């Protein structure tokens, strides 16, 4: 919807067999997906690696110098950090790569995932109100999160994270016009 800038190579290429009307997230969003998943998996990996190193260190390294049992724990911690961070990197890329959105005459649809595929449709007639959220990292990258509050009681809000700012504003305005049009009837 918005023309790509020179710094932004544009959206990711659609998947083979993916309908052309589904919009991918902008490439600028990829780093935020990575920041969202890497630390949350790297830190527990480091703790688990540290504990595994302590257990392994207690089995054979005590006879050396007094602090030698710390060496396997630190090595285990570093390995856990790398493994957890690597898995978080992979998962963040997959989450970014397989997130799409679509706005049509019936409402908004969000598609996430590949193996555990999930599509959420919000009919325009069920939209109650709309919010745009922008954190400091999103503002720096001209991104926004669109929150669509619905009339349902369970899962009554749908978030579309890291949308291009112009796309998020367009979606908000178009869905808001639909709300106003429905209120007039």
PDB file of C-alpha atoms in Angstrom:
ATOM      1  CA  UNK A   1       0.000   0.000   0.000  1.00  0.00           C
ATOM      2  CA  UNK A   2       2.832   2.409   0.728  1.00  0.00           C
ATOM      3  CA  UNK A   3       5.745   2.871  -1.656  1.00  0.00           C
ATOM      4  CA  UNK A   4       8.968   1.400  -0.287  1.00  0.00           C
ATOM      5  CA  UNK A   5      11.756   3.813   0.573  1.00  0.00           C
ATOM      6  CA  UNK A   6      15.350   3.385  -0.501  1.00  0.00           C
ATOM      7  CA  UNK A   7      16.243   2.041   2.963  1.00  0.00           C
ATOM      8  CA  UNK A   8      13.387  -0.459   2.909  1.00  0.00           C
ATOM      9  CA  UNK A   9      13.777  -3.202   0.278  1.00  0.00           C
ATOM     10  CA  UNK A  10      10.038  -3.815   0.536  1.00  0.00           C
ATOM     11  CA  UNK A  11       7.876  -6.606   1.856  1.00  0.00           C
ATOM     12  CA  UNK A  12       8.871 -10.228   1.890  1.00  0.00           C
ATOM     13  CA  UNK A  13       8.021 -12.213  -1.199  1.00  0.00           C
ATOM     14  CA  UNK A  14       4.713 -14.071  -0.975  1.00  0.00           C
ATOM     15  CA  UNK A  15       4.812 -17.801  -0.418  1.00  0.00           C
ATOM     16  CA  UNK A  16       4.272 -20.155  -3.311  1.00  0.00           C
ATOM     17  CA  UNK A  17       0.542 -20.661  -3.596  1.00  0.00           C
ATOM     18  CA  UNK A  18      -0.185 -17.692  -1.306  1.00  0.00           C
ATOM     19  CA  UNK A  19      -3.124 -15.585  -2.574  1.00  0.00           C
ATOM     20  CA  UNK A  20      -1.943 -12.275  -3.967  1.00  0.00           C
ATOM     21  CA  UNK A  21      -4.298 -10.191  -1.821  1.00  0.00           C
ATOM     22  CA  UNK A  22      -2.591 -11.179   1.461  1.00  0.00           C
ATOM     23  CA  UNK A  23      -0.122  -8.493   2.542  1.00  0.00           C
ATOM     24  CA  UNK A  24       3.184  -9.445   4.212  1.00  0.00           C
ATOM     25  CA  UNK A  25       4.729  -7.339   6.948  1.00  0.00           C
ATOM     26  CA  UNK A  26       7.411  -4.816   5.952  1.00  0.00           C
ATOM     27  CA  UNK A  27      11.028  -5.945   6.092  1.00  0.00           C
ATOM     28  CA  UNK A  28      11.638  -3.326   8.817  1.00  0.00           C
ATOM     29  CA  UNK A  29       9.549  -5.471  11.176  1.00  0.00           C
ATOM     30  CA  UNK A  30      11.933  -8.425  11.047  1.00  0.00           C
ATOM     31  CA  UNK A  31      14.356  -7.012  13.638  1.00  0.00           C
ATOM     32  CA  UNK A  32      11.521  -6.463  16.117  1.00  0.00           C
ATOM     33  CA  UNK A  33      10.359 -10.057  15.733  1.00  0.00           C
ATOM     34  CA  UNK A  34      13.937 -11.180  16.447  1.00  0.00           C
ATOM     35  CA  UNK A  35      14.172  -8.898  19.493  1.00  0.00           C
ATOM     36  CA  UNK A  36      10.920 -10.365  20.752  1.00  0.00           C
ATOM     37  CA  UNK A  37      12.005 -13.998  20.598  1.00  0.00           C
ATOM     38  CA  UNK A  38      15.791 -14.199  20.951  1.00  0.00           C
ATOM     39  CA  UNK A  39      16.187 -12.924  24.551  1.00  0.00           C
ATOM     40  CA  UNK A  40      13.183 -14.886  25.800  1.00  0.00           C
ATOM     41  CA  UNK A  41      14.831 -18.130  24.670  1.00  0.00           C
ATOM     42  CA  UNK A  42      18.519 -17.221  25.113  1.00  0.00           C
ATOM     43  CA  UNK A  43      18.268 -16.347  28.818  1.00  0.00           C
ATOM     44  CA  UNK A  44      16.520 -19.573  29.901  1.00  0.00           C
ATOM     45  CA  UNK A  45      19.009 -21.468  27.716  1.00  0.00           C
ATOM     46  CA  UNK A  46      21.878 -19.815  29.584  1.00  0.00           C
ATOM     47  CA  UNK A  47      20.375 -20.746  32.973  1.00  0.00           C
ATOM     48  CA  UNK A  48      19.784 -24.352  31.925  1.00  0.00           C
ATOM     49  CA  UNK A  49      23.308 -24.535  30.498  1.00  0.00           C
ATOM     50  CA  UNK A  50      24.739 -23.109  33.725  1.00  0.00           C
ATOM     51  CA  UNK A  51      22.886 -25.682  35.834  1.00  0.00           C
ATOM     52  CA  UNK A  52      23.958 -28.500  33.514  1.00  0.00           C
ATOM     53  CA  UNK A  53      27.543 -27.267  33.773  1.00  0.00           C
ATOM     54  CA  UNK A  54      27.302 -27.211  37.575  1.00  0.00           C
ATOM     55  CA  UNK A  55      26.080 -30.791  37.607  1.00  0.00           C
ATOM     56  CA  UNK A  56      28.777 -31.849  35.138  1.00  0.00           C
ATOM     57  CA  UNK A  57      31.408 -29.835  37.017  1.00  0.00           C
ATOM     58  CA  UNK A  58      30.551 -31.546  40.264  1.00  0.00           C
ATOM     59  CA  UNK A  59      31.235 -34.934  38.718  1.00  0.00           C
ATOM     60  CA  UNK A  60      34.873 -34.593  37.758  1.00  0.00           C
ATOM     61  CA  UNK A  61      36.415 -31.150  37.976  1.00  0.00           C
ATOM     62  CA  UNK A  62      36.491 -30.706  41.780  1.00  0.00           C
ATOM     63  CA  UNK A  63      39.981 -32.150  42.114  1.00  0.00           C
ATOM     64  CA  UNK A  64      41.552 -29.270  40.197  1.00  0.00           C
ATOM     65  CA  UNK A  65      41.726 -25.729  41.539  1.00  0.00           C
ATOM     66  CA  UNK A  66      38.886 -24.545  43.830  1.00  0.00           C
ATOM     67  CA  UNK A  67      37.158 -22.442  41.168  1.00  0.00           C
ATOM     68  CA  UNK A  68      37.524 -25.059  38.452  1.00  0.00           C
ATOM     69  CA  UNK A  69      33.946 -26.231  38.970  1.00  0.00           C
ATOM     70  CA  UNK A  70      32.846 -22.809  37.727  1.00  0.00           C
ATOM     71  CA  UNK A  71      34.489 -23.358  34.321  1.00  0.00           C
ATOM     72  CA  UNK A  72      32.061 -26.089  33.136  1.00  0.00           C
ATOM     73  CA  UNK A  73      29.153 -24.006  34.426  1.00  0.00           C
ATOM     74  CA  UNK A  74      30.298 -20.992  32.411  1.00  0.00           C
ATOM     75  CA  UNK A  75      30.890 -23.115  29.325  1.00  0.00           C
ATOM     76  CA  UNK A  76      27.444 -24.677  29.747  1.00  0.00           C
ATOM     77  CA  UNK A  77      25.934 -21.231  30.200  1.00  0.00           C
ATOM     78  CA  UNK A  78      27.581 -19.942  27.020  1.00  0.00           C
ATOM     79  CA  UNK A  79      26.428 -22.998  25.065  1.00  0.00           C
ATOM     80  CA  UNK A  80      22.881 -22.635  26.389  1.00  0.00           C
ATOM     81  CA  UNK A  81      22.910 -18.941  25.506  1.00  0.00           C
ATOM     82  CA  UNK A  82      24.016 -19.699  21.943  1.00  0.00           C
ATOM     83  CA  UNK A  83      21.589 -22.575  21.444  1.00  0.00           C
ATOM     84  CA  UNK A  84      18.641 -20.683  22.960  1.00  0.00           C
ATOM     85  CA  UNK A  85      19.531 -17.512  21.060  1.00  0.00           C
ATOM     86  CA  UNK A  86      19.921 -19.431  17.808  1.00  0.00           C
ATOM     87  CA  UNK A  87      16.554 -21.096  18.253  1.00  0.00           C
ATOM     88  CA  UNK A  88      15.018 -17.700  19.122  1.00  0.00           C
ATOM     89  CA  UNK A  89      16.546 -16.209  15.958  1.00  0.00           C
ATOM     90  CA  UNK A  90      15.098 -19.019  13.829  1.00  0.00           C
ATOM     91  CA  UNK A  91      11.685 -18.770  15.501  1.00  0.00           C
ATOM     92  CA  UNK A  92      11.584 -14.972  15.145  1.00  0.00           C
ATOM     93  CA  UNK A  93      12.341 -15.225  11.433  1.00  0.00           C
ATOM     94  CA  UNK A  94       9.592 -17.815  10.988  1.00  0.00           C
ATOM     95  CA  UNK A  95       7.065 -15.707  12.902  1.00  0.00           C
ATOM     96  CA  UNK A  96       7.917 -12.720  10.719  1.00  0.00           C
ATOM     97  CA  UNK A  97       7.943 -14.675   7.471  1.00  0.00           C
ATOM     98  CA  UNK A  98       4.557 -16.313   8.012  1.00  0.00           C
ATOM     99  CA  UNK A  99       2.467 -13.354   9.190  1.00  0.00           C
ATOM    100  CA  UNK A 100       0.081 -11.814   6.650  1.00  0.00           C
ATOM    101  CA  UNK A 101      -2.948  -9.531   6.758  1.00  0.00           C
ATOM    102  CA  UNK A 102      -5.803  -8.694   4.403  1.00  0.00           C
ATOM    103  CA  UNK A 103      -8.556  -6.085   4.353  1.00  0.00           C
ATOM    104  CA  UNK A 104     -11.544  -6.687   2.117  1.00  0.00           C
ATOM    105  CA  UNK A 105     -15.187  -5.653   1.983  1.00  0.00           C
ATOM    106  CA  UNK A 106     -16.073  -8.118   4.749  1.00  0.00           C
ATOM    107  CA  UNK A 107     -13.429  -7.028   7.259  1.00  0.00           C
ATOM    108  CA  UNK A 108      -9.891  -7.713   8.434  1.00  0.00           C
ATOM    109  CA  UNK A 109      -8.115 -11.069   8.319  1.00  0.00           C
ATOM    110  CA  UNK A 110      -4.778 -12.002   9.907  1.00  0.00           C
ATOM    111  CA  UNK A 111      -2.937 -15.194   8.989  1.00  0.00           C
ATOM    112  CA  UNK A 112      -0.070 -16.519  11.125  1.00  0.00           C
ATOM    113  CA  UNK A 113       2.079 -19.619  11.019  1.00  0.00           C
ATOM    114  CA  UNK A 114       2.821 -22.375   8.596  1.00  0.00           C
ATOM    115  CA  UNK A 115       2.757 -25.683  10.422  1.00  0.00           C
ATOM    116  CA  UNK A 116       0.268 -24.493  13.048  1.00  0.00           C
ATOM    117  CA  UNK A 117      -1.598 -22.205  10.726  1.00  0.00           C
ATOM    118  CA  UNK A 118      -4.091 -19.774  12.256  1.00  0.00           C
ATOM    119  CA  UNK A 119      -6.351 -17.331  10.458  1.00  0.00           C
ATOM    120  CA  UNK A 120      -8.373 -14.779  12.393  1.00  0.00           C
ATOM    121  CA  UNK A 121     -11.201 -12.911  10.669  1.00  0.00           C
ATOM    122  CA  UNK A 122     -12.817  -9.849  12.140  1.00  0.00           C
ATOM    123  CA  UNK A 123     -16.019  -8.933  10.302  1.00  0.00           C
ATOM    124  CA  UNK A 124     -16.317  -5.162   9.962  1.00  0.00           C
ATOM    125  CA  UNK A 125     -19.733  -5.314  11.622  1.00  0.00           C
ATOM    126  CA  UNK A 126     -18.184  -6.721  14.843  1.00  0.00           C
ATOM    127  CA  UNK A 127     -15.555  -3.984  15.299  1.00  0.00           C
ATOM    128  CA  UNK A 128     -16.183  -1.861  18.409  1.00  0.00           C
ATOM    129  CA  UNK A 129     -13.159   0.429  18.412  1.00  0.00           C
ATOM    130  CA  UNK A 130      -9.600   0.591  17.121  1.00  0.00           C
ATOM    131  CA  UNK A 131      -6.268   1.507  18.701  1.00  0.00           C
ATOM    132  CA  UNK A 132      -2.841   2.224  17.255  1.00  0.00           C
ATOM    133  CA  UNK A 133       0.114   1.491  19.525  1.00  0.00           C
ATOM    134  CA  UNK A 134       3.669   2.576  18.786  1.00  0.00           C
ATOM    135  CA  UNK A 135       6.587   1.817  21.052  1.00  0.00           C
ATOM    136  CA  UNK A 136       9.939   3.584  20.715  1.00  0.00           C
ATOM    137  CA  UNK A 137      11.428   0.870  18.489  1.00  0.00           C
ATOM    138  CA  UNK A 138       8.341   0.886  16.281  1.00  0.00           C
ATOM    139  CA  UNK A 139       8.423   4.692  15.992  1.00  0.00           C
ATOM    140  CA  UNK A 140      12.060   4.528  14.934  1.00  0.00           C
ATOM    141  CA  UNK A 141      11.165   2.079  12.140  1.00  0.00           C
ATOM    142  CA  UNK A 142       7.851   3.723  11.107  1.00  0.00           C
ATOM    143  CA  UNK A 143       5.823   0.732  12.346  1.00  0.00           C
ATOM    144  CA  UNK A 144       2.691   0.417  14.474  1.00  0.00           C
ATOM    145  CA  UNK A 145       0.497  -2.190  16.142  1.00  0.00           C
ATOM    146  CA  UNK A 146      -3.178  -2.102  15.226  1.00  0.00           C
ATOM    147  CA  UNK A 147      -5.536  -3.343  17.953  1.00  0.00           C
ATOM    148  CA  UNK A 148      -9.049  -4.183  16.758  1.00  0.00           C
ATOM    149  CA  UNK A 149     -11.511  -4.519  19.645  1.00  0.00           C
ATOM    150  CA  UNK A 150     -14.520  -6.642  18.754  1.00  0.00           C
ATOM    151  CA  UNK A 151     -17.974  -7.289  20.124  1.00  0.00           C
ATOM    152  CA  UNK A 152     -17.043 -10.807  21.213  1.00  0.00           C
ATOM    153  CA  UNK A 153     -16.422 -11.835  24.798  1.00  0.00           C
ATOM    154  CA  UNK A 154     -13.660 -14.383  24.232  1.00  0.00           C
ATOM    155  CA  UNK A 155     -10.501 -13.105  22.541  1.00  0.00           C
ATOM    156  CA  UNK A 156     -12.252  -9.760  22.096  1.00  0.00           C
ATOM    157  CA  UNK A 157      -9.214  -7.987  20.623  1.00  0.00           C
ATOM    158  CA  UNK A 158      -7.029  -8.823  17.650  1.00  0.00           C
ATOM    159  CA  UNK A 159      -3.529  -7.341  17.427  1.00  0.00           C
ATOM    160  CA  UNK A 160      -1.638  -6.984  14.177  1.00  0.00           C
ATOM    161  CA  UNK A 161       1.913  -6.212  15.258  1.00  0.00           C
ATOM    162  CA  UNK A 162       4.627  -4.320  13.377  1.00  0.00           C
ATOM    163  CA  UNK A 163       2.516  -3.060  10.492  1.00  0.00           C
ATOM    164  CA  UNK A 164       3.849  -0.283   8.313  1.00  0.00           C
ATOM    165  CA  UNK A 165       2.596   2.973   9.882  1.00  0.00           C
ATOM    166  CA  UNK A 166       0.762   4.117   6.742  1.00  0.00           C
ATOM    167  CA  UNK A 167      -0.895   0.701   6.376  1.00  0.00           C
ATOM    168  CA  UNK A 168      -1.944   0.689  10.047  1.00  0.00           C
ATOM    169  CA  UNK A 169      -3.462   4.172   9.725  1.00  0.00           C
ATOM    170  CA  UNK A 170      -5.234   3.151   6.500  1.00  0.00           C
ATOM    171  CA  UNK A 171      -6.659   0.012   8.142  1.00  0.00           C
ATOM    172  CA  UNK A 172      -7.785   1.991  11.189  1.00  0.00           C
ATOM    173  CA  UNK A 173      -9.455   4.683   9.085  1.00  0.00           C
ATOM    174  CA  UNK A 174     -11.152   2.230   6.746  1.00  0.00           C
ATOM    175  CA  UNK A 175     -12.486   0.048   9.567  1.00  0.00           C
ATOM    176  CA  UNK A 176     -13.572   3.177  11.489  1.00  0.00           C
ATOM    177  CA  UNK A 177     -15.533   4.405   8.457  1.00  0.00           C
ATOM    178  CA  UNK A 178     -17.271   1.029   8.376  1.00  0.00           C
ATOM    179  CA  UNK A 179     -18.174   1.424  12.070  1.00  0.00           C
ATOM    180  CA  UNK A 180     -19.568   4.913  11.426  1.00  0.00           C
ATOM    181  CA  UNK A 181     -21.495   3.668   8.390  1.00  0.00           C
ATOM    182  CA  UNK A 182     -23.042   0.822  10.412  1.00  0.00           C
ATOM    183  CA  UNK A 183     -24.026   3.234  13.208  1.00  0.00           C
ATOM    184  CA  UNK A 184     -25.904   5.426  10.703  1.00  0.00           C
ATOM    185  CA  UNK A 185     -28.088   2.514   9.539  1.00  0.00           C
TER     186      UNK A 185
END
